[in-house]
mmCIF file of C-alpha atoms and ligand atoms in Angstrom:
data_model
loop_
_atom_site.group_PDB
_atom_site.id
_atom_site.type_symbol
_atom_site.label_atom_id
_atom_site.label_comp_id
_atom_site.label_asym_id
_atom_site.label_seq_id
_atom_site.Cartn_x
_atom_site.Cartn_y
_atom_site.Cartn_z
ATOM 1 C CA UNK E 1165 132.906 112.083 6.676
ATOM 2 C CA UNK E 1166 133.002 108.984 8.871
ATOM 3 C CA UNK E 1167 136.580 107.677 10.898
ATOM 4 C CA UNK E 1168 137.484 105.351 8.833
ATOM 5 C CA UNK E 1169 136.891 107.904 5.606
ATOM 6 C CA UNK E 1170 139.490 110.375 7.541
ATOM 7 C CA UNK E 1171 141.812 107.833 8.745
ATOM 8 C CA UNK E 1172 142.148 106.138 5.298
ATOM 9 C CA UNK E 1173 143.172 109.919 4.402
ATOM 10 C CA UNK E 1174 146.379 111.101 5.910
ATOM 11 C CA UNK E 1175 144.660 113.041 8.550
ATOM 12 C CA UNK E 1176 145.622 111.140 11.010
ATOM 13 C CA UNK E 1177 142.851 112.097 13.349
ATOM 14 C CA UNK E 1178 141.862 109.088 15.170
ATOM 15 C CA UNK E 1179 145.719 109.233 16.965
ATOM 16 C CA UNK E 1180 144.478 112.908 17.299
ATOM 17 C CA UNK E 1181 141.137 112.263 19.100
ATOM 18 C CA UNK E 1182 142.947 109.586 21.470
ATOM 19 C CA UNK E 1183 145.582 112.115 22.246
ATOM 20 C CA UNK E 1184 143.259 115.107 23.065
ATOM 21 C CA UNK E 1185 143.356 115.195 26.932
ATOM 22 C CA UNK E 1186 140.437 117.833 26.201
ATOM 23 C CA UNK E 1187 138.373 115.260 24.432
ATOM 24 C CA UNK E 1188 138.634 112.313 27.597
ATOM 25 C CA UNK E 1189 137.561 115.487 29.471
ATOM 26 C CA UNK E 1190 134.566 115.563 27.963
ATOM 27 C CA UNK E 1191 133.924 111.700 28.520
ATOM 28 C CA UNK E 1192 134.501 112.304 32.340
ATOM 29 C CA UNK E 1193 132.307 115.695 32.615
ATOM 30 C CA UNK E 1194 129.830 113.183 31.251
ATOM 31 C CA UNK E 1195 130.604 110.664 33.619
ATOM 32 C CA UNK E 1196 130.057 113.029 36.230
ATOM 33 C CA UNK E 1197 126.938 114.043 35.487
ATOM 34 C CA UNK E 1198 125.783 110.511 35.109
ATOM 35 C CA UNK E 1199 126.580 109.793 38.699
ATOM 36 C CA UNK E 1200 125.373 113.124 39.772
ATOM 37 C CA UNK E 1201 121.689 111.880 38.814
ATOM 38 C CA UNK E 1202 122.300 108.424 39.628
ATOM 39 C CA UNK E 1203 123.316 109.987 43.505
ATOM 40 C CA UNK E 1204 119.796 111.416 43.146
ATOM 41 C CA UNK E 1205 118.219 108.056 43.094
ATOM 42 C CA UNK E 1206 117.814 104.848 45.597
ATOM 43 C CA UNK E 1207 118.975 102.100 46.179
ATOM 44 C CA UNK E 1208 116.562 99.662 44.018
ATOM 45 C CA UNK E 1209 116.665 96.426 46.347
ATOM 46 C CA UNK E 1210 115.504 98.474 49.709
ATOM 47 C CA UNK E 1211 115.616 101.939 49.048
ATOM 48 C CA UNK E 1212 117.850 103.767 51.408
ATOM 49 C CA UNK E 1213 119.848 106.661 50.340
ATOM 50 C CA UNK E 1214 123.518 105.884 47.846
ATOM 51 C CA UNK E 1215 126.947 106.402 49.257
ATOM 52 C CA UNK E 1216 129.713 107.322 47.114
ATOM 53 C CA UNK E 1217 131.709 104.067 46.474
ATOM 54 C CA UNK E 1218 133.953 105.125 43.807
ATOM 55 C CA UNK E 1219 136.809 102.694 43.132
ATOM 56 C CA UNK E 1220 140.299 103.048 41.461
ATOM 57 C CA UNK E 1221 140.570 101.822 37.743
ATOM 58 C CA UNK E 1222 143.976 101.942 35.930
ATOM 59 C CA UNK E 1223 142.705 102.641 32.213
ATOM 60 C CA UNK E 1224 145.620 102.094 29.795
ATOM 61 C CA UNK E 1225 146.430 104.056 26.861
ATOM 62 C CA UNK E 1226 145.377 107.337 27.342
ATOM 63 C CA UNK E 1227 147.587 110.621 27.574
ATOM 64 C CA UNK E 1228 149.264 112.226 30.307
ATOM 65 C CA UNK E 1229 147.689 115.275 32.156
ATOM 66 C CA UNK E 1230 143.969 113.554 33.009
ATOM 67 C CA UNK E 1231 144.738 113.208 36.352
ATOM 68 C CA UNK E 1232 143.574 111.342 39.540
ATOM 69 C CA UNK E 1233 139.657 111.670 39.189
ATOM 70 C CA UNK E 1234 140.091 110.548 35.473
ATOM 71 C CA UNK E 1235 141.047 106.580 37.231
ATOM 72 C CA UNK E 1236 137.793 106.953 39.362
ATOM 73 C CA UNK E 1237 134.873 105.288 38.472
ATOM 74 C CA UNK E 1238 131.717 105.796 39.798
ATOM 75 C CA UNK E 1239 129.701 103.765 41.970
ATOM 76 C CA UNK E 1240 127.462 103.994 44.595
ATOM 77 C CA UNK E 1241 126.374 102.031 47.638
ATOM 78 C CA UNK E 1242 123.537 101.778 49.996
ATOM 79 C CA UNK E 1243 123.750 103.519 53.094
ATOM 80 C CA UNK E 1244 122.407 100.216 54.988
ATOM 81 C CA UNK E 1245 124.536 98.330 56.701
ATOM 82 C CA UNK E 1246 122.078 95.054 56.441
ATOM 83 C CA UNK E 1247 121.624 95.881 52.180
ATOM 84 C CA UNK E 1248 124.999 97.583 50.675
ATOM 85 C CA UNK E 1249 123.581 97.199 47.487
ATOM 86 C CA UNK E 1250 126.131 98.159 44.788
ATOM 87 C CA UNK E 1251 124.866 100.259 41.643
ATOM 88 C CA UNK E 1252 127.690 100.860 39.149
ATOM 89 C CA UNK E 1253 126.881 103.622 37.200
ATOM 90 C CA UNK E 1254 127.142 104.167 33.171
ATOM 91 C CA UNK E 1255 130.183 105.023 31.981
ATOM 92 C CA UNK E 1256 131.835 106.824 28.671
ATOM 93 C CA UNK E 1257 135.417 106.308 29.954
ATOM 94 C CA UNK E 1258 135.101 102.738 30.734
ATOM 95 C CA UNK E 1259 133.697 99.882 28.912
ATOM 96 C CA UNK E 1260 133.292 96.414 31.813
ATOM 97 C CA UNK E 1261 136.238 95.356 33.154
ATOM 98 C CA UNK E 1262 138.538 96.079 30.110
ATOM 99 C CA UNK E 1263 141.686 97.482 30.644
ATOM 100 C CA UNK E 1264 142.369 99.778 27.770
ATOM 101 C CA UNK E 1265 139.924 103.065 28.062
ATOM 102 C CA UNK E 1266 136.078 102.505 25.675
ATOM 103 C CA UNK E 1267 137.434 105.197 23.689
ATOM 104 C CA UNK E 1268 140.404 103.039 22.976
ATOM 105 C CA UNK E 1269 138.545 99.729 22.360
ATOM 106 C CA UNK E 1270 135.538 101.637 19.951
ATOM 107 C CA UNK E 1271 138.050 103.087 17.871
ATOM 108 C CA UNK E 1272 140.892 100.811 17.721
ATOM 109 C CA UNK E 1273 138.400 97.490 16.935
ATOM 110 C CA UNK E 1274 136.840 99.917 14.093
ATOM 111 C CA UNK E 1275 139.767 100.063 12.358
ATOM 112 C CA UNK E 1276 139.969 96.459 11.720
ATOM 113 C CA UNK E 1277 137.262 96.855 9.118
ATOM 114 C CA UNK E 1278 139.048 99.231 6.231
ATOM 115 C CA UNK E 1279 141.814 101.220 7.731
ATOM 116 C CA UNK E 1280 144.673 101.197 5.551
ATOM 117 C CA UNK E 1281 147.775 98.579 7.023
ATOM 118 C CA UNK E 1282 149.884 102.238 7.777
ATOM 119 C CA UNK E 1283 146.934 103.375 9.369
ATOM 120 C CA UNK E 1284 146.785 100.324 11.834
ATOM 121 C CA UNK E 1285 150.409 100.574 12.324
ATOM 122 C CA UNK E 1286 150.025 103.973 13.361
ATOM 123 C CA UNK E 1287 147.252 103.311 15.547
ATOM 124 C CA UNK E 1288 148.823 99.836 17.161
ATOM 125 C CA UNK E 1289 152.110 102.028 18.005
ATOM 126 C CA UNK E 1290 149.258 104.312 19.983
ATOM 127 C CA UNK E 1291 147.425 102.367 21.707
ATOM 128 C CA UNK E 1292 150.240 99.512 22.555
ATOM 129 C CA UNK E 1293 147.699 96.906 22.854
ATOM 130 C CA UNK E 1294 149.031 93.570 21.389
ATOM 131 C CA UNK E 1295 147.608 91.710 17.753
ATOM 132 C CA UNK E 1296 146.079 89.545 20.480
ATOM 133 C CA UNK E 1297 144.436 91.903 22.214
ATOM 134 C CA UNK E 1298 143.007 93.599 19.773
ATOM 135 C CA UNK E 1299 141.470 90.108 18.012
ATOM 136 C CA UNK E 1300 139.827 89.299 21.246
ATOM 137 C CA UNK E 1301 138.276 92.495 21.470
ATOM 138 C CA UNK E 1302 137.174 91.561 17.587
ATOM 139 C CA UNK E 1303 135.501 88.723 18.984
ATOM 140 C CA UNK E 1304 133.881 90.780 21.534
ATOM 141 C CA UNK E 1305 132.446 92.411 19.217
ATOM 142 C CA UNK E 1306 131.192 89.663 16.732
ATOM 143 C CA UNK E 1307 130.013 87.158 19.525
ATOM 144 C CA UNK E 1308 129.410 88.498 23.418
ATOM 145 C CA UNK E 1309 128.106 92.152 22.376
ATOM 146 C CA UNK E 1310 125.938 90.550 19.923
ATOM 147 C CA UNK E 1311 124.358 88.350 22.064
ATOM 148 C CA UNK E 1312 123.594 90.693 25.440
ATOM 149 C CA UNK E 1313 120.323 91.606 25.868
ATOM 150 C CA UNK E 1314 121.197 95.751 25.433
ATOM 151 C CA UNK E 1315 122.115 95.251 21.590
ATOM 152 C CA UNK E 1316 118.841 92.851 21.603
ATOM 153 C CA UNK E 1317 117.176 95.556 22.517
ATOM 154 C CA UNK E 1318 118.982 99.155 21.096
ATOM 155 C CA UNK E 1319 119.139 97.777 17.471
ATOM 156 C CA UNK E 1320 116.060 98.016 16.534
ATOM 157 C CA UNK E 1321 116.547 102.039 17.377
ATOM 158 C CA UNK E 1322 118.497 102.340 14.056
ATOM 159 C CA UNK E 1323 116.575 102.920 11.001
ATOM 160 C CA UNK E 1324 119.231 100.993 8.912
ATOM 161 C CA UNK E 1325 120.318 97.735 10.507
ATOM 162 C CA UNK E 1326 123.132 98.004 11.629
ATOM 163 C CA UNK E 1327 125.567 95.241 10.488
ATOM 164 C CA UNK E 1328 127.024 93.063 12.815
ATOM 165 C CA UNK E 1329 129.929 91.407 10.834
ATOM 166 C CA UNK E 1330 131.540 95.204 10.820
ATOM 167 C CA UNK E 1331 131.109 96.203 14.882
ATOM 168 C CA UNK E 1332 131.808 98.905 16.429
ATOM 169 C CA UNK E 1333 132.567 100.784 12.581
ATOM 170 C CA UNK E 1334 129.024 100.190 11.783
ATOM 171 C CA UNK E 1335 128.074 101.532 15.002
ATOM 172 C CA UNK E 1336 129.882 104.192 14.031
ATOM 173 C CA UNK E 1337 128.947 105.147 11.023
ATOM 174 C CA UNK E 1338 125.453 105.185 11.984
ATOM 175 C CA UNK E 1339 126.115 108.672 14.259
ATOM 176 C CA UNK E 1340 126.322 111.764 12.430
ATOM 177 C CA UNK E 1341 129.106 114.911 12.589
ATOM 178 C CA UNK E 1342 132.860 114.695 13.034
ATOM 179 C CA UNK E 1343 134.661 111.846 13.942
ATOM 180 C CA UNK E 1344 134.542 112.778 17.993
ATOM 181 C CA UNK E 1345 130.969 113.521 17.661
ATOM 182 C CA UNK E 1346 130.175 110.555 16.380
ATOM 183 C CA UNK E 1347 132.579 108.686 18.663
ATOM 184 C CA UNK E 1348 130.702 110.299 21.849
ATOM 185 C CA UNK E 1349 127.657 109.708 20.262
ATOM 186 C CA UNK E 1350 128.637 105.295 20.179
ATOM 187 C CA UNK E 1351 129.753 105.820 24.121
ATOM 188 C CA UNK E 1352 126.939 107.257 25.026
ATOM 189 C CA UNK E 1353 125.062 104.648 22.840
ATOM 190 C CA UNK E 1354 126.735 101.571 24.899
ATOM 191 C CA UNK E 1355 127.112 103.608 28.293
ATOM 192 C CA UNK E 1356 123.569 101.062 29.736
ATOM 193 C CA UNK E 1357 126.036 98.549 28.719
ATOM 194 C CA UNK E 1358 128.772 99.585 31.253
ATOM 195 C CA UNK E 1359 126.470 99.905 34.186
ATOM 196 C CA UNK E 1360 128.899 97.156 36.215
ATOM 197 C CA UNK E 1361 127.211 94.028 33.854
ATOM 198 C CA UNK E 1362 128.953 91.270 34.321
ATOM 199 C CA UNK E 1363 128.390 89.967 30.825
ATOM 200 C CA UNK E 1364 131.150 92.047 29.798
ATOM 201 C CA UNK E 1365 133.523 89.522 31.112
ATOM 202 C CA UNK E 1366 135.864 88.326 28.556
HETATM 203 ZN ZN1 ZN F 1672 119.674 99.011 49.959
#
C-alpha cells in the first residue's frame, strides 16, 4: 500500500512519519555514515586530506527532541590552505538550499497528486508551509528536477517510466514496503542530488 493509498484512508500516517523523531533519526544515522565514507576520501581538485566543515542549517518543520547535530550538515574541506576545496556531502535530511526538511518537501509535494482536501488540510496544518510554498515546490518538481542532469540520468533505472506530470508521488510509488520504507528509499534515491548542487536553487 503506497502513501497516498494510506493517507486517502484515515490512517493518518504521513503526519505520523513526519512526527516520528525516531524516523529523522534514521535519516541522520544515514547522513552520518555518508560523511563517514566521504571523510575517507580526497579532496578531488588536489588531493589532500578533508577537514570537517560542517555548517549550521535551520530545517523547518520537524519535531522537537532531534537535537543540535540534527541542524548540522555535513561538509568537508581540504586541508590546504592554497585549495580549500569544498565537497558537500549527500544528504537524506536536506534537499539544496530548501528550508523545510526533504522529508517534508517529498511528502508534502506528493500529496498534491490525490490526497483527499482533509488530508491536505491536515498535512498543511503540519508542515506550516504556505499554498505558495508548496506550489513552488510543485514547480520544482515539474520543471528544475526534470531538467538536471541526475534525473537525466537515474530514470532510466526504473523499469516503468516513471511519470513526470505526478513528481515526487510517482517517485514514490515506484519503491516498495511501507510508507517510510518507501519514503527512505526516494531520499536515498535523490541524496547525489543534494551533494551541495547549485541547480537546486529556486
Ligand atoms: Zn584540495
Amino acid at each position: 500500500m503506497s502513501i497516498l493509498q494510506l493517507e486517502m484512508g484515515k490512517t493518518g500516517m504521513s503526519e505520523a512519519l513526519l512526527t516520528d523523531v525516531r524516523f529523522h533519526r534514521l535519516l541522520l544515522a544515514f547522513d552520518t555514515d555518508l560523511a563517514r565514507r566521504a571523510r575517507a576520501g580526497r579532496c578531488v581538485r588536489c588531493g589532500g586530506v578533508l577537514h570537517s566543515a560542517r555548517y549550521r542549517r535551520k530545517p523547518r518543520g520537524l519535531p522537537a527532541g532531534l537535537g543540535e547535530e540534527y541542524r548540522q550538515r555535513f561538509s568537508f574541506c581540504c586541508a590546504k590552505r592554497e585549495c580549500r576545496r569544498r565537497k558537500t556531502v549527500p544528504s537524506l535530511r536536506f534537499l539544496g538550499p530548501k528550508v523545510y526538511a526533504a522529508a517534508i518537501v517529498v511528502l508534502r509535494s506528493a500529496l498534491t497528486h490525490g490526497a483527499t482536501p482533509a488530508a491536505r488540510r491536515r498535512l498543511q496544518a503540519l508542515v506550516a508551509a504556505s499554498r505558495r510554498t508548496v506550489t513552488r515546490w510543485h514547480r520544482w518538481w515539474c520543471e528544475t528536477f526534470v531538467s538536471t542532469p541526475f534525473w537525466h540520468g537515474a530514470r532510466a533505472s526504473f523499469d516503468t517510466p516513471v511519470s513526470t506530470d505526478a513528481l515526487p508521488a510517482s517517485l514514490l510509488e515506484r519503491f516498495s514496503g511501507d510508507p517510510a520504507t518507501q519514503l527512505l528509499a526516494a531520499l536515498r534515491f535523490l541524496g547525489p542530488l543534494t551533494g551541495g548542487a547549485t541547480v537546486l536553487a529556486m
